[in-house]
Amino acid sequence: MSRKESWHRMLRLRWNANKRTLPPDRHVPYEVLGHVDELCERGEFDEAINLLEEQRPEVMTYDIRALSRLAVSRYGAGDITGALKALDAADGAIDHAKALIELNRSNILKVMGEFDAALKAAHRVRALAPQWCAGHLMVIAVHECRDLPEDRKAVKDAVDTMKKTWPGWRQDLEFWRYLLTDADYSALRDSRHDFDTLFGDIPENVILDSNTEDRK
């Protein structure tokens, strides 16, 4: 196998390991948004609000266009407080989109071995979306991959920060699935004492597979 072929094979393996950092499809259909615009033009703001609120919450939460239309519709209907609340939600969606960009930046820099830059990007993820597991996990992953003597304490500090800023971390199944299956945390999983001290018992509702079974 040539050096070029080996490089491309390594990139494919890394892609398969990290492709979960791609954003899921979280957008209200264009035809729905178009219908909302038509309703607003006719002054039928309550109908526009109802149509938007019928959309799946996990989609509305991240669709900046839909949230902006919801704000306009609520304003048109005389609900000033609701309009401002929708705009606040749109700000949150923007922060999440920025966090996703920084997450992928951190991951690429980590793979390149640019650990200081990767950490800075990971910290930006954590600051933008403190209630999202990805930023906390990426900070831990970069320290685990760099693996200098000071990274042992840095991992503990990252976990302590996670626990303080994200009270619901233990109930997040996505967090546990990454932690228990991703290659970046394999050394941490192999150190039972460190793992148990940092994270405690694995919740019973985490779906088991061959990787998680060994941790029980």
mmCIF file with all atom_site columns, C-alpha atoms in Angstrom:
data_model
loop_
_atom_site.group_PDB
_atom_site.id
_atom_site.type_symbol
_atom_site.label_atom_id
_atom_site.label_alt_id
_atom_site.label_comp_id
_atom_site.label_asym_id
_atom_site.label_entity_id
_atom_site.label_seq_id
_atom_site.pdbx_PDB_ins_code
_atom_site.Cartn_x
_atom_site.Cartn_y
_atom_site.Cartn_z
_atom_site.occupancy
_atom_site.B_iso_or_equiv
_atom_site.pdbx_formal_charge
_atom_site.auth_seq_id
_atom_site.auth_comp_id
_atom_site.auth_asym_id
_atom_site.auth_atom_id
_atom_site.pdbx_PDB_model_num
ATOM 1   C CA . MET A 1 1   ? 0.000   0.000  0.000  1.00 0.00 ? 1   MET A CA 1
ATOM 2   C CA . SER A 1 2   ? 1.406   3.398  -0.999 1.00 0.00 ? 2   SER A CA 1
ATOM 3   C CA . ARG A 1 3   ? 1.858   6.253  1.477  1.00 0.00 ? 3   ARG A CA 1
ATOM 4   C CA . LYS A 1 4   ? -1.008  8.150  -0.211 1.00 0.00 ? 4   LYS A CA 1
ATOM 5   C CA . GLU A 1 5   ? -3.307  5.117  0.054  1.00 0.00 ? 5   GLU A CA 1
ATOM 6   C CA . SER A 1 6   ? -2.377  4.659  3.716  1.00 0.00 ? 6   SER A CA 1
ATOM 7   C CA . TRP A 1 7   ? -3.123  8.312  4.411  1.00 0.00 ? 7   TRP A CA 1
ATOM 8   C CA . HIS A 1 8   ? -6.553  8.118  2.770  1.00 0.00 ? 8   HIS A CA 1
ATOM 9   C CA . ARG A 1 9   ? -7.327  4.906  4.662  1.00 0.00 ? 9   ARG A CA 1
ATOM 10  C CA . MET A 1 10  ? -6.436  6.627  7.936  1.00 0.00 ? 10  MET A CA 1
ATOM 11  C CA . LEU A 1 11  ? -8.675  9.571  7.035  1.00 0.00 ? 11  LEU A CA 1
ATOM 12  C CA . ARG A 1 12  ? -11.597 7.203  6.325  1.00 0.00 ? 12  ARG A CA 1
ATOM 13  C CA . LEU A 1 13  ? -11.120 5.531  9.701  1.00 0.00 ? 13  LEU A CA 1
ATOM 14  C CA . ARG A 1 14  ? -11.063 8.890  11.439 1.00 0.00 ? 14  ARG A CA 1
ATOM 15  C CA . TRP A 1 15  ? -14.171 9.944  9.514  1.00 0.00 ? 15  TRP A CA 1
ATOM 16  C CA . ASN A 1 16  ? -16.050 6.844  10.643 1.00 0.00 ? 16  ASN A CA 1
ATOM 17  C CA . ALA A 1 17  ? -14.985 7.482  14.230 1.00 0.00 ? 17  ALA A CA 1
ATOM 18  C CA . ASN A 1 18  ? -16.041 11.134 14.242 1.00 0.00 ? 18  ASN A CA 1
ATOM 19  C CA . LYS A 1 19  ? -18.894 11.475 11.742 1.00 0.00 ? 19  LYS A CA 1
ATOM 20  C CA . ARG A 1 20  ? -21.366 11.861 14.613 1.00 0.00 ? 20  ARG A CA 1
ATOM 21  C CA . THR A 1 21  ? -20.227 15.483 14.880 1.00 0.00 ? 21  THR A CA 1
ATOM 22  C CA . LEU A 1 22  ? -22.220 16.259 11.729 1.00 0.00 ? 22  LEU A CA 1
ATOM 23  C CA . PRO A 1 23  ? -25.368 18.269 12.431 1.00 0.00 ? 23  PRO A CA 1
ATOM 24  C CA . PRO A 1 24  ? -28.649 16.374 12.220 1.00 0.00 ? 24  PRO A CA 1
ATOM 25  C CA . ASP A 1 25  ? -31.315 17.687 9.870  1.00 0.00 ? 25  ASP A CA 1
ATOM 26  C CA . ARG A 1 26  ? -33.201 20.125 12.084 1.00 0.00 ? 26  ARG A CA 1
ATOM 27  C CA . HIS A 1 27  ? -35.105 22.415 9.781  1.00 0.00 ? 27  HIS A CA 1
ATOM 28  C CA . VAL A 1 28  ? -38.773 23.209 9.361  1.00 0.00 ? 28  VAL A CA 1
ATOM 29  C CA . PRO A 1 29  ? -39.755 22.361 5.742  1.00 0.00 ? 29  PRO A CA 1
ATOM 30  C CA . TYR A 1 30  ? -39.593 25.249 3.280  1.00 0.00 ? 30  TYR A CA 1
ATOM 31  C CA . GLU A 1 31  ? -43.227 24.795 2.320  1.00 0.00 ? 31  GLU A CA 1
ATOM 32  C CA . VAL A 1 32  ? -44.249 25.282 5.943  1.00 0.00 ? 32  VAL A CA 1
ATOM 33  C CA . LEU A 1 33  ? -42.212 28.480 6.206  1.00 0.00 ? 33  LEU A CA 1
ATOM 34  C CA . GLY A 1 34  ? -43.708 29.693 2.943  1.00 0.00 ? 34  GLY A CA 1
ATOM 35  C CA . HIS A 1 35  ? -47.218 29.069 4.278  1.00 0.00 ? 35  HIS A CA 1
ATOM 36  C CA . VAL A 1 36  ? -46.323 30.969 7.466  1.00 0.00 ? 36  VAL A CA 1
ATOM 37  C CA . ASP A 1 37  ? -45.187 33.937 5.355  1.00 0.00 ? 37  ASP A CA 1
ATOM 38  C CA . GLU A 1 38  ? -48.477 33.898 3.450  1.00 0.00 ? 38  GLU A CA 1
ATOM 39  C CA . LEU A 1 39  ? -50.477 33.834 6.685  1.00 0.00 ? 39  LEU A CA 1
ATOM 40  C CA . CYS A 1 40  ? -48.504 36.762 8.094  1.00 0.00 ? 40  CYS A CA 1
ATOM 41  C CA . GLU A 1 41  ? -49.016 38.781 4.911  1.00 0.00 ? 41  GLU A CA 1
ATOM 42  C CA . ARG A 1 42  ? -52.764 38.298 5.346  1.00 0.00 ? 42  ARG A CA 1
ATOM 43  C CA . GLY A 1 43  ? -52.545 39.259 9.008  1.00 0.00 ? 43  GLY A CA 1
ATOM 44  C CA . GLU A 1 44  ? -53.491 35.758 10.156 1.00 0.00 ? 44  GLU A CA 1
ATOM 45  C CA . PHE A 1 45  ? -50.875 35.708 12.897 1.00 0.00 ? 45  PHE A CA 1
ATOM 46  C CA . ASP A 1 46  ? -52.611 33.262 15.225 1.00 0.00 ? 46  ASP A CA 1
ATOM 47  C CA . GLU A 1 47  ? -52.807 30.716 12.406 1.00 0.00 ? 47  GLU A CA 1
ATOM 48  C CA . ALA A 1 48  ? -49.106 31.253 11.656 1.00 0.00 ? 48  ALA A CA 1
ATOM 49  C CA . ILE A 1 49  ? -48.247 30.704 15.327 1.00 0.00 ? 49  ILE A CA 1
ATOM 50  C CA . ASN A 1 50  ? -50.318 27.527 15.463 1.00 0.00 ? 50  ASN A CA 1
ATOM 51  C CA . LEU A 1 51  ? -48.626 26.158 12.354 1.00 0.00 ? 51  LEU A CA 1
ATOM 52  C CA . LEU A 1 52  ? -45.144 26.785 13.742 1.00 0.00 ? 52  LEU A CA 1
ATOM 53  C CA . GLU A 1 53  ? -46.004 25.387 17.154 1.00 0.00 ? 53  GLU A CA 1
ATOM 54  C CA . GLU A 1 54  ? -47.209 22.185 15.488 1.00 0.00 ? 54  GLU A CA 1
ATOM 55  C CA . GLN A 1 55  ? -43.643 21.490 14.344 1.00 0.00 ? 55  GLN A CA 1
ATOM 56  C CA . ARG A 1 56  ? -41.511 19.064 16.327 1.00 0.00 ? 56  ARG A CA 1
ATOM 57  C CA . PRO A 1 57  ? -39.855 20.849 19.291 1.00 0.00 ? 57  PRO A CA 1
ATOM 58  C CA . GLU A 1 58  ? -36.443 19.322 18.535 1.00 0.00 ? 58  GLU A CA 1
ATOM 59  C CA . VAL A 1 59  ? -36.651 20.905 15.077 1.00 0.00 ? 59  VAL A CA 1
ATOM 60  C CA . MET A 1 60  ? -37.961 24.307 16.130 1.00 0.00 ? 60  MET A CA 1
ATOM 61  C CA . THR A 1 61  ? -35.278 24.615 18.799 1.00 0.00 ? 61  THR A CA 1
ATOM 62  C CA . TYR A 1 62  ? -32.502 24.788 16.187 1.00 0.00 ? 62  TYR A CA 1
ATOM 63  C CA . ASP A 1 63  ? -34.212 26.447 13.198 1.00 0.00 ? 63  ASP A CA 1
ATOM 64  C CA . ILE A 1 64  ? -33.299 30.140 13.290 1.00 0.00 ? 64  ILE A CA 1
ATOM 65  C CA . ARG A 1 65  ? -35.572 30.970 10.336 1.00 0.00 ? 65  ARG A CA 1
ATOM 66  C CA . ALA A 1 66  ? -38.593 29.372 11.965 1.00 0.00 ? 66  ALA A CA 1
ATOM 67  C CA . LEU A 1 67  ? -37.908 31.006 15.329 1.00 0.00 ? 67  LEU A CA 1
ATOM 68  C CA . SER A 1 68  ? -37.584 34.410 13.683 1.00 0.00 ? 68  SER A CA 1
ATOM 69  C CA . ARG A 1 69  ? -40.939 33.914 11.963 1.00 0.00 ? 69  ARG A CA 1
ATOM 70  C CA . LEU A 1 70  ? -42.439 32.820 15.260 1.00 0.00 ? 70  LEU A CA 1
ATOM 71  C CA . ALA A 1 71  ? -41.230 36.063 16.838 1.00 0.00 ? 71  ALA A CA 1
ATOM 72  C CA . VAL A 1 72  ? -42.778 38.132 14.049 1.00 0.00 ? 72  VAL A CA 1
ATOM 73  C CA . SER A 1 73  ? -46.031 36.179 14.260 1.00 0.00 ? 73  SER A CA 1
ATOM 74  C CA . ARG A 1 74  ? -46.290 36.619 18.019 1.00 0.00 ? 74  ARG A CA 1
ATOM 75  C CA . TYR A 1 75  ? -45.516 40.314 17.682 1.00 0.00 ? 75  TYR A CA 1
ATOM 76  C CA . GLY A 1 76  ? -48.225 40.640 15.040 1.00 0.00 ? 76  GLY A CA 1
ATOM 77  C CA . ALA A 1 77  ? -50.656 38.873 17.357 1.00 0.00 ? 77  ALA A CA 1
ATOM 78  C CA . GLY A 1 78  ? -49.853 41.334 20.154 1.00 0.00 ? 78  GLY A CA 1
ATOM 79  C CA . ASP A 1 79  ? -47.795 38.913 22.248 1.00 0.00 ? 79  ASP A CA 1
ATOM 80  C CA . ILE A 1 80  ? -44.725 41.079 22.883 1.00 0.00 ? 80  ILE A CA 1
ATOM 81  C CA . THR A 1 81  ? -43.328 38.843 25.638 1.00 0.00 ? 81  THR A CA 1
ATOM 82  C CA . GLY A 1 82  ? -43.720 35.762 23.447 1.00 0.00 ? 82  GLY A CA 1
ATOM 83  C CA . ALA A 1 83  ? -42.003 37.534 20.545 1.00 0.00 ? 83  ALA A CA 1
ATOM 84  C CA . LEU A 1 84  ? -38.984 38.384 22.689 1.00 0.00 ? 84  LEU A CA 1
ATOM 85  C CA . LYS A 1 85  ? -38.891 34.830 24.026 1.00 0.00 ? 85  LYS A CA 1
ATOM 86  C CA . ALA A 1 86  ? -38.781 33.479 20.463 1.00 0.00 ? 86  ALA A CA 1
ATOM 87  C CA . LEU A 1 87  ? -35.913 35.842 19.634 1.00 0.00 ? 87  LEU A CA 1
ATOM 88  C CA . ASP A 1 88  ? -34.033 34.633 22.710 1.00 0.00 ? 88  ASP A CA 1
ATOM 89  C CA . ALA A 1 89  ? -34.516 31.082 21.440 1.00 0.00 ? 89  ALA A CA 1
ATOM 90  C CA . ALA A 1 90  ? -33.162 32.161 18.044 1.00 0.00 ? 90  ALA A CA 1
ATOM 91  C CA . ASP A 1 91  ? -30.060 33.539 19.783 1.00 0.00 ? 91  ASP A CA 1
ATOM 92  C CA . GLY A 1 92  ? -29.622 30.142 21.439 1.00 0.00 ? 92  GLY A CA 1
ATOM 93  C CA . ALA A 1 93  ? -29.931 28.409 18.076 1.00 0.00 ? 93  ALA A CA 1
ATOM 94  C CA . ILE A 1 94  ? -27.210 30.674 16.663 1.00 0.00 ? 94  ILE A CA 1
ATOM 95  C CA . ASP A 1 95  ? -24.927 29.841 19.588 1.00 0.00 ? 95  ASP A CA 1
ATOM 96  C CA . HIS A 1 96  ? -25.537 26.136 19.014 1.00 0.00 ? 96  HIS A CA 1
ATOM 97  C CA . ALA A 1 97  ? -24.663 26.493 15.322 1.00 0.00 ? 97  ALA A CA 1
ATOM 98  C CA . LYS A 1 98  ? -21.435 28.294 16.249 1.00 0.00 ? 98  LYS A CA 1
ATOM 99  C CA . ALA A 1 99  ? -20.695 25.594 18.823 1.00 0.00 ? 99  ALA A CA 1
ATOM 100 C CA . LEU A 1 100 ? -21.065 22.911 16.157 1.00 0.00 ? 100 LEU A CA 1
ATOM 101 C CA . ILE A 1 101 ? -18.575 24.715 13.920 1.00 0.00 ? 101 ILE A CA 1
ATOM 102 C CA . GLU A 1 102 ? -16.084 24.988 16.778 1.00 0.00 ? 102 GLU A CA 1
ATOM 103 C CA . LEU A 1 103 ? -16.633 21.331 17.666 1.00 0.00 ? 103 LEU A CA 1
ATOM 104 C CA . ASN A 1 104 ? -15.603 20.203 14.218 1.00 0.00 ? 104 ASN A CA 1
ATOM 105 C CA . ARG A 1 105 ? -12.705 22.670 14.215 1.00 0.00 ? 105 ARG A CA 1
ATOM 106 C CA . SER A 1 106 ? -11.485 21.225 17.518 1.00 0.00 ? 106 SER A CA 1
ATOM 107 C CA . ASN A 1 107 ? -11.810 17.680 16.252 1.00 0.00 ? 107 ASN A CA 1
ATOM 108 C CA . ILE A 1 108 ? -9.808  18.398 13.089 1.00 0.00 ? 108 ILE A CA 1
ATOM 109 C CA . LEU A 1 109 ? -7.090  20.205 15.036 1.00 0.00 ? 109 LEU A CA 1
ATOM 110 C CA . LYS A 1 110 ? -6.957  17.307 17.511 1.00 0.00 ? 110 LYS A CA 1
ATOM 111 C CA . VAL A 1 111 ? -6.416  14.818 14.694 1.00 0.00 ? 111 VAL A CA 1
ATOM 112 C CA . MET A 1 112 ? -3.647  17.055 13.317 1.00 0.00 ? 112 MET A CA 1
ATOM 113 C CA . GLY A 1 113 ? -1.950  17.050 16.715 1.00 0.00 ? 113 GLY A CA 1
ATOM 114 C CA . GLU A 1 114 ? -2.509  20.811 17.184 1.00 0.00 ? 114 GLU A CA 1
ATOM 115 C CA . PHE A 1 115 ? -3.655  20.268 20.754 1.00 0.00 ? 115 PHE A CA 1
ATOM 116 C CA . ASP A 1 116 ? -3.412  23.823 22.095 1.00 0.00 ? 116 ASP A CA 1
ATOM 117 C CA . ALA A 1 117 ? -5.550  25.176 19.262 1.00 0.00 ? 117 ALA A CA 1
ATOM 118 C CA . ALA A 1 118 ? -7.912  22.216 19.606 1.00 0.00 ? 118 ALA A CA 1
ATOM 119 C CA . LEU A 1 119 ? -8.383  22.995 23.301 1.00 0.00 ? 119 LEU A CA 1
ATOM 120 C CA . LYS A 1 120 ? -9.189  26.632 22.590 1.00 0.00 ? 120 LYS A CA 1
ATOM 121 C CA . ALA A 1 121 ? -11.867 25.578 20.106 1.00 0.00 ? 121 ALA A CA 1
ATOM 122 C CA . ALA A 1 122 ? -13.237 22.973 22.531 1.00 0.00 ? 122 ALA A CA 1
ATOM 123 C CA . HIS A 1 123 ? -13.486 25.599 25.273 1.00 0.00 ? 123 HIS A CA 1
ATOM 124 C CA . ARG A 1 124 ? -15.446 27.819 22.867 1.00 0.00 ? 124 ARG A CA 1
ATOM 125 C CA . VAL A 1 125 ? -17.882 24.954 22.291 1.00 0.00 ? 125 VAL A CA 1
ATOM 126 C CA . ARG A 1 126 ? -18.338 24.541 26.030 1.00 0.00 ? 126 ARG A CA 1
ATOM 127 C CA . ALA A 1 127 ? -18.875 28.280 26.548 1.00 0.00 ? 127 ALA A CA 1
ATOM 128 C CA . LEU A 1 128 ? -21.403 28.578 23.709 1.00 0.00 ? 128 LEU A CA 1
ATOM 129 C CA . ALA A 1 129 ? -23.409 25.479 24.641 1.00 0.00 ? 129 ALA A CA 1
ATOM 130 C CA . PRO A 1 130 ? -22.733 24.517 28.280 1.00 0.00 ? 130 PRO A CA 1
ATOM 131 C CA . GLN A 1 131 ? -25.787 22.232 28.379 1.00 0.00 ? 131 GLN A CA 1
ATOM 132 C CA . TRP A 1 132 ? -24.554 20.195 25.373 1.00 0.00 ? 132 TRP A CA 1
ATOM 133 C CA . CYS A 1 133 ? -22.388 17.148 26.020 1.00 0.00 ? 133 CYS A CA 1
ATOM 134 C CA . ALA A 1 134 ? -20.155 17.724 22.987 1.00 0.00 ? 134 ALA A CA 1
ATOM 135 C CA . GLY A 1 135 ? -18.099 20.596 24.368 1.00 0.00 ? 135 GLY A CA 1
ATOM 136 C CA . HIS A 1 136 ? -17.381 18.860 27.665 1.00 0.00 ? 136 HIS A CA 1
ATOM 137 C CA . LEU A 1 137 ? -16.480 15.630 25.909 1.00 0.00 ? 137 LEU A CA 1
ATOM 138 C CA . MET A 1 138 ? -14.235 17.379 23.392 1.00 0.00 ? 138 MET A CA 1
ATOM 139 C CA . VAL A 1 139 ? -12.227 19.112 26.124 1.00 0.00 ? 139 VAL A CA 1
ATOM 140 C CA . ILE A 1 140 ? -11.704 15.719 27.769 1.00 0.00 ? 140 ILE A CA 1
ATOM 141 C CA . ALA A 1 141 ? -10.855 14.088 24.436 1.00 0.00 ? 141 ALA A CA 1
ATOM 142 C CA . VAL A 1 142 ? -8.140  16.604 23.567 1.00 0.00 ? 142 VAL A CA 1
ATOM 143 C CA . HIS A 1 143 ? -6.472  16.157 26.961 1.00 0.00 ? 143 HIS A CA 1
ATOM 144 C CA . GLU A 1 144 ? -6.739  12.377 26.620 1.00 0.00 ? 144 GLU A CA 1
ATOM 145 C CA . CYS A 1 145 ? -5.135  12.449 23.171 1.00 0.00 ? 145 CYS A CA 1
ATOM 146 C CA . ARG A 1 146 ? -2.348  14.859 24.170 1.00 0.00 ? 146 ARG A CA 1
ATOM 147 C CA . ASP A 1 147 ? -1.624  12.722 27.262 1.00 0.00 ? 147 ASP A CA 1
ATOM 148 C CA . LEU A 1 148 ? 0.965   14.882 28.979 1.00 0.00 ? 148 LEU A CA 1
ATOM 149 C CA . PRO A 1 149 ? 1.473   14.595 32.764 1.00 0.00 ? 149 PRO A CA 1
ATOM 150 C CA . GLU A 1 150 ? -0.586  17.758 33.358 1.00 0.00 ? 150 GLU A CA 1
ATOM 151 C CA . ASP A 1 151 ? -3.462  16.373 31.298 1.00 0.00 ? 151 ASP A CA 1
ATOM 152 C CA . ARG A 1 152 ? -4.461  13.970 34.100 1.00 0.00 ? 152 ARG A CA 1
ATOM 153 C CA . LYS A 1 153 ? -5.432  16.872 36.326 1.00 0.00 ? 153 LYS A CA 1
ATOM 154 C CA . ALA A 1 154 ? -6.876  18.778 33.374 1.00 0.00 ? 154 ALA A CA 1
ATOM 155 C CA . VAL A 1 155 ? -9.296  15.901 32.686 1.00 0.00 ? 155 VAL A CA 1
ATOM 156 C CA . LYS A 1 156 ? -10.450 15.987 36.300 1.00 0.00 ? 156 LYS A CA 1
ATOM 157 C CA . ASP A 1 157 ? -10.872 19.761 36.112 1.00 0.00 ? 157 ASP A CA 1
ATOM 158 C CA . ALA A 1 158 ? -12.896 19.390 32.896 1.00 0.00 ? 158 ALA A CA 1
ATOM 159 C CA . VAL A 1 159 ? -15.197 16.859 34.536 1.00 0.00 ? 159 VAL A CA 1
ATOM 160 C CA . ASP A 1 160 ? -15.607 19.113 37.588 1.00 0.00 ? 160 ASP A CA 1
ATOM 161 C CA . THR A 1 161 ? -16.514 22.021 35.304 1.00 0.00 ? 161 THR A CA 1
ATOM 162 C CA . MET A 1 162 ? -19.029 19.832 33.491 1.00 0.00 ? 162 MET A CA 1
ATOM 163 C CA . LYS A 1 163 ? -20.709 18.850 36.740 1.00 0.00 ? 163 LYS A CA 1
ATOM 164 C CA . LYS A 1 164 ? -20.957 22.486 37.865 1.00 0.00 ? 164 LYS A CA 1
ATOM 165 C CA . THR A 1 165 ? -22.223 23.985 34.603 1.00 0.00 ? 165 THR A CA 1
ATOM 166 C CA . TRP A 1 166 ? -24.372 21.084 33.376 1.00 0.00 ? 166 TRP A CA 1
ATOM 167 C CA . PRO A 1 167 ? -26.394 19.592 36.247 1.00 0.00 ? 167 PRO A CA 1
ATOM 168 C CA . GLY A 1 168 ? -28.222 17.137 33.982 1.00 0.00 ? 168 GLY A CA 1
ATOM 169 C CA . TRP A 1 169 ? -25.137 15.387 32.662 1.00 0.00 ? 169 TRP A CA 1
ATOM 170 C CA . ARG A 1 170 ? -25.845 12.020 34.310 1.00 0.00 ? 170 ARG A CA 1
ATOM 171 C CA . GLN A 1 171 ? -29.205 11.708 32.568 1.00 0.00 ? 171 GLN A CA 1
ATOM 172 C CA . ASP A 1 172 ? -27.863 12.443 29.077 1.00 0.00 ? 172 ASP A CA 1
ATOM 173 C CA . LEU A 1 173 ? -27.726 9.166  27.140 1.00 0.00 ? 173 LEU A CA 1
ATOM 174 C CA . GLU A 1 174 ? -25.759 10.690 24.261 1.00 0.00 ? 174 GLU A CA 1
ATOM 175 C CA . PHE A 1 175 ? -23.019 11.675 26.699 1.00 0.00 ? 175 PHE A CA 1
ATOM 176 C CA . TRP A 1 176 ? -22.709 8.116  28.036 1.00 0.00 ? 176 TRP A CA 1
ATOM 177 C CA . ARG A 1 177 ? -22.744 6.516  24.588 1.00 0.00 ? 177 ARG A CA 1
ATOM 178 C CA . TYR A 1 178 ? -19.867 8.704  23.422 1.00 0.00 ? 178 TYR A CA 1
ATOM 179 C CA . LEU A 1 179 ? -17.938 8.186  26.648 1.00 0.00 ? 179 LEU A CA 1
ATOM 180 C CA . LEU A 1 180 ? -18.391 4.409  26.570 1.00 0.00 ? 180 LEU A CA 1
ATOM 181 C CA . THR A 1 181 ? -17.752 3.765  22.870 1.00 0.00 ? 181 THR A CA 1
ATOM 182 C CA . ASP A 1 182 ? -15.596 6.503  21.315 1.00 0.00 ? 182 ASP A CA 1
ATOM 183 C CA . ALA A 1 183 ? -11.923 5.681  20.759 1.00 0.00 ? 183 ALA A CA 1
ATOM 184 C CA . ASP A 1 184 ? -10.809 9.002  22.281 1.00 0.00 ? 184 ASP A CA 1
ATOM 185 C CA . TYR A 1 185 ? -11.841 7.762  25.733 1.00 0.00 ? 185 TYR A CA 1
ATOM 186 C CA . SER A 1 186 ? -10.498 4.202  25.512 1.00 0.00 ? 186 SER A CA 1
ATOM 187 C CA . ALA A 1 187 ? -7.525  4.838  27.821 1.00 0.00 ? 187 ALA A CA 1
ATOM 188 C CA . LEU A 1 188 ? -9.821  6.495  30.346 1.00 0.00 ? 188 LEU A CA 1
ATOM 189 C CA . ARG A 1 189 ? -12.188 3.513  30.206 1.00 0.00 ? 189 ARG A CA 1
ATOM 190 C CA . ASP A 1 190 ? -9.286  1.111  30.695 1.00 0.00 ? 190 ASP A CA 1
ATOM 191 C CA . SER A 1 191 ? -8.379  2.842  33.958 1.00 0.00 ? 191 SER A CA 1
ATOM 192 C CA . ARG A 1 192 ? -11.307 1.606  36.041 1.00 0.00 ? 192 ARG A CA 1
ATOM 193 C CA . HIS A 1 193 ? -10.310 3.554  39.145 1.00 0.00 ? 193 HIS A CA 1
ATOM 194 C CA . ASP A 1 194 ? -10.017 6.881  37.301 1.00 0.00 ? 194 ASP A CA 1
ATOM 195 C CA . PHE A 1 195 ? -13.202 6.287  35.316 1.00 0.00 ? 195 PHE A CA 1
ATOM 196 C CA . ASP A 1 196 ? -15.294 5.324  38.347 1.00 0.00 ? 196 ASP A CA 1
ATOM 197 C CA . THR A 1 197 ? -13.902 8.176  40.418 1.00 0.00 ? 197 THR A CA 1
ATOM 198 C CA . LEU A 1 198 ? -14.678 10.730 37.728 1.00 0.00 ? 198 LEU A CA 1
ATOM 199 C CA . PHE A 1 199 ? -18.076 9.535  36.546 1.00 0.00 ? 199 PHE A CA 1
ATOM 200 C CA . GLY A 1 200 ? -19.476 7.118  39.113 1.00 0.00 ? 200 GLY A CA 1
ATOM 201 C CA . ASP A 1 201 ? -21.840 4.304  38.197 1.00 0.00 ? 201 ASP A CA 1
ATOM 202 C CA . ILE A 1 202 ? -23.246 4.068  34.685 1.00 0.00 ? 202 ILE A CA 1
ATOM 203 C CA . PRO A 1 203 ? -27.015 4.725  34.708 1.00 0.00 ? 203 PRO A CA 1
ATOM 204 C CA . GLU A 1 204 ? -29.110 1.604  34.220 1.00 0.00 ? 204 GLU A CA 1
ATOM 205 C CA . ASN A 1 205 ? -31.002 3.095  31.253 1.00 0.00 ? 205 ASN A CA 1
ATOM 206 C CA . VAL A 1 206 ? -27.859 3.347  29.098 1.00 0.00 ? 206 VAL A CA 1
ATOM 207 C CA . ILE A 1 207 ? -28.288 0.891  26.226 1.00 0.00 ? 207 ILE A CA 1
ATOM 208 C CA . LEU A 1 208 ? -25.651 -1.809 26.559 1.00 0.00 ? 208 LEU A CA 1
ATOM 209 C CA . ASP A 1 209 ? -23.482 -3.201 23.793 1.00 0.00 ? 209 ASP A CA 1
ATOM 210 C CA . SER A 1 210 ? -20.189 -5.070 23.734 1.00 0.00 ? 210 SER A CA 1
ATOM 211 C CA . ASN A 1 211 ? -18.307 -1.904 24.696 1.00 0.00 ? 211 ASN A CA 1
ATOM 212 C CA . THR A 1 212 ? -20.486 -0.808 27.575 1.00 0.00 ? 212 THR A CA 1
ATOM 213 C CA . GLU A 1 213 ? -20.954 -4.288 29.033 1.00 0.00 ? 213 GLU A CA 1
ATOM 214 C CA . ASP A 1 214 ? -17.325 -4.373 30.122 1.00 0.00 ? 214 ASP A CA 1
ATOM 215 C CA . ARG A 1 215 ? -17.839 -1.247 32.198 1.00 0.00 ? 215 ARG A CA 1
ATOM 216 C CA . LYS A 1 216 ? -20.656 -2.761 34.291 1.00 0.00 ? 216 LYS A CA 1
#
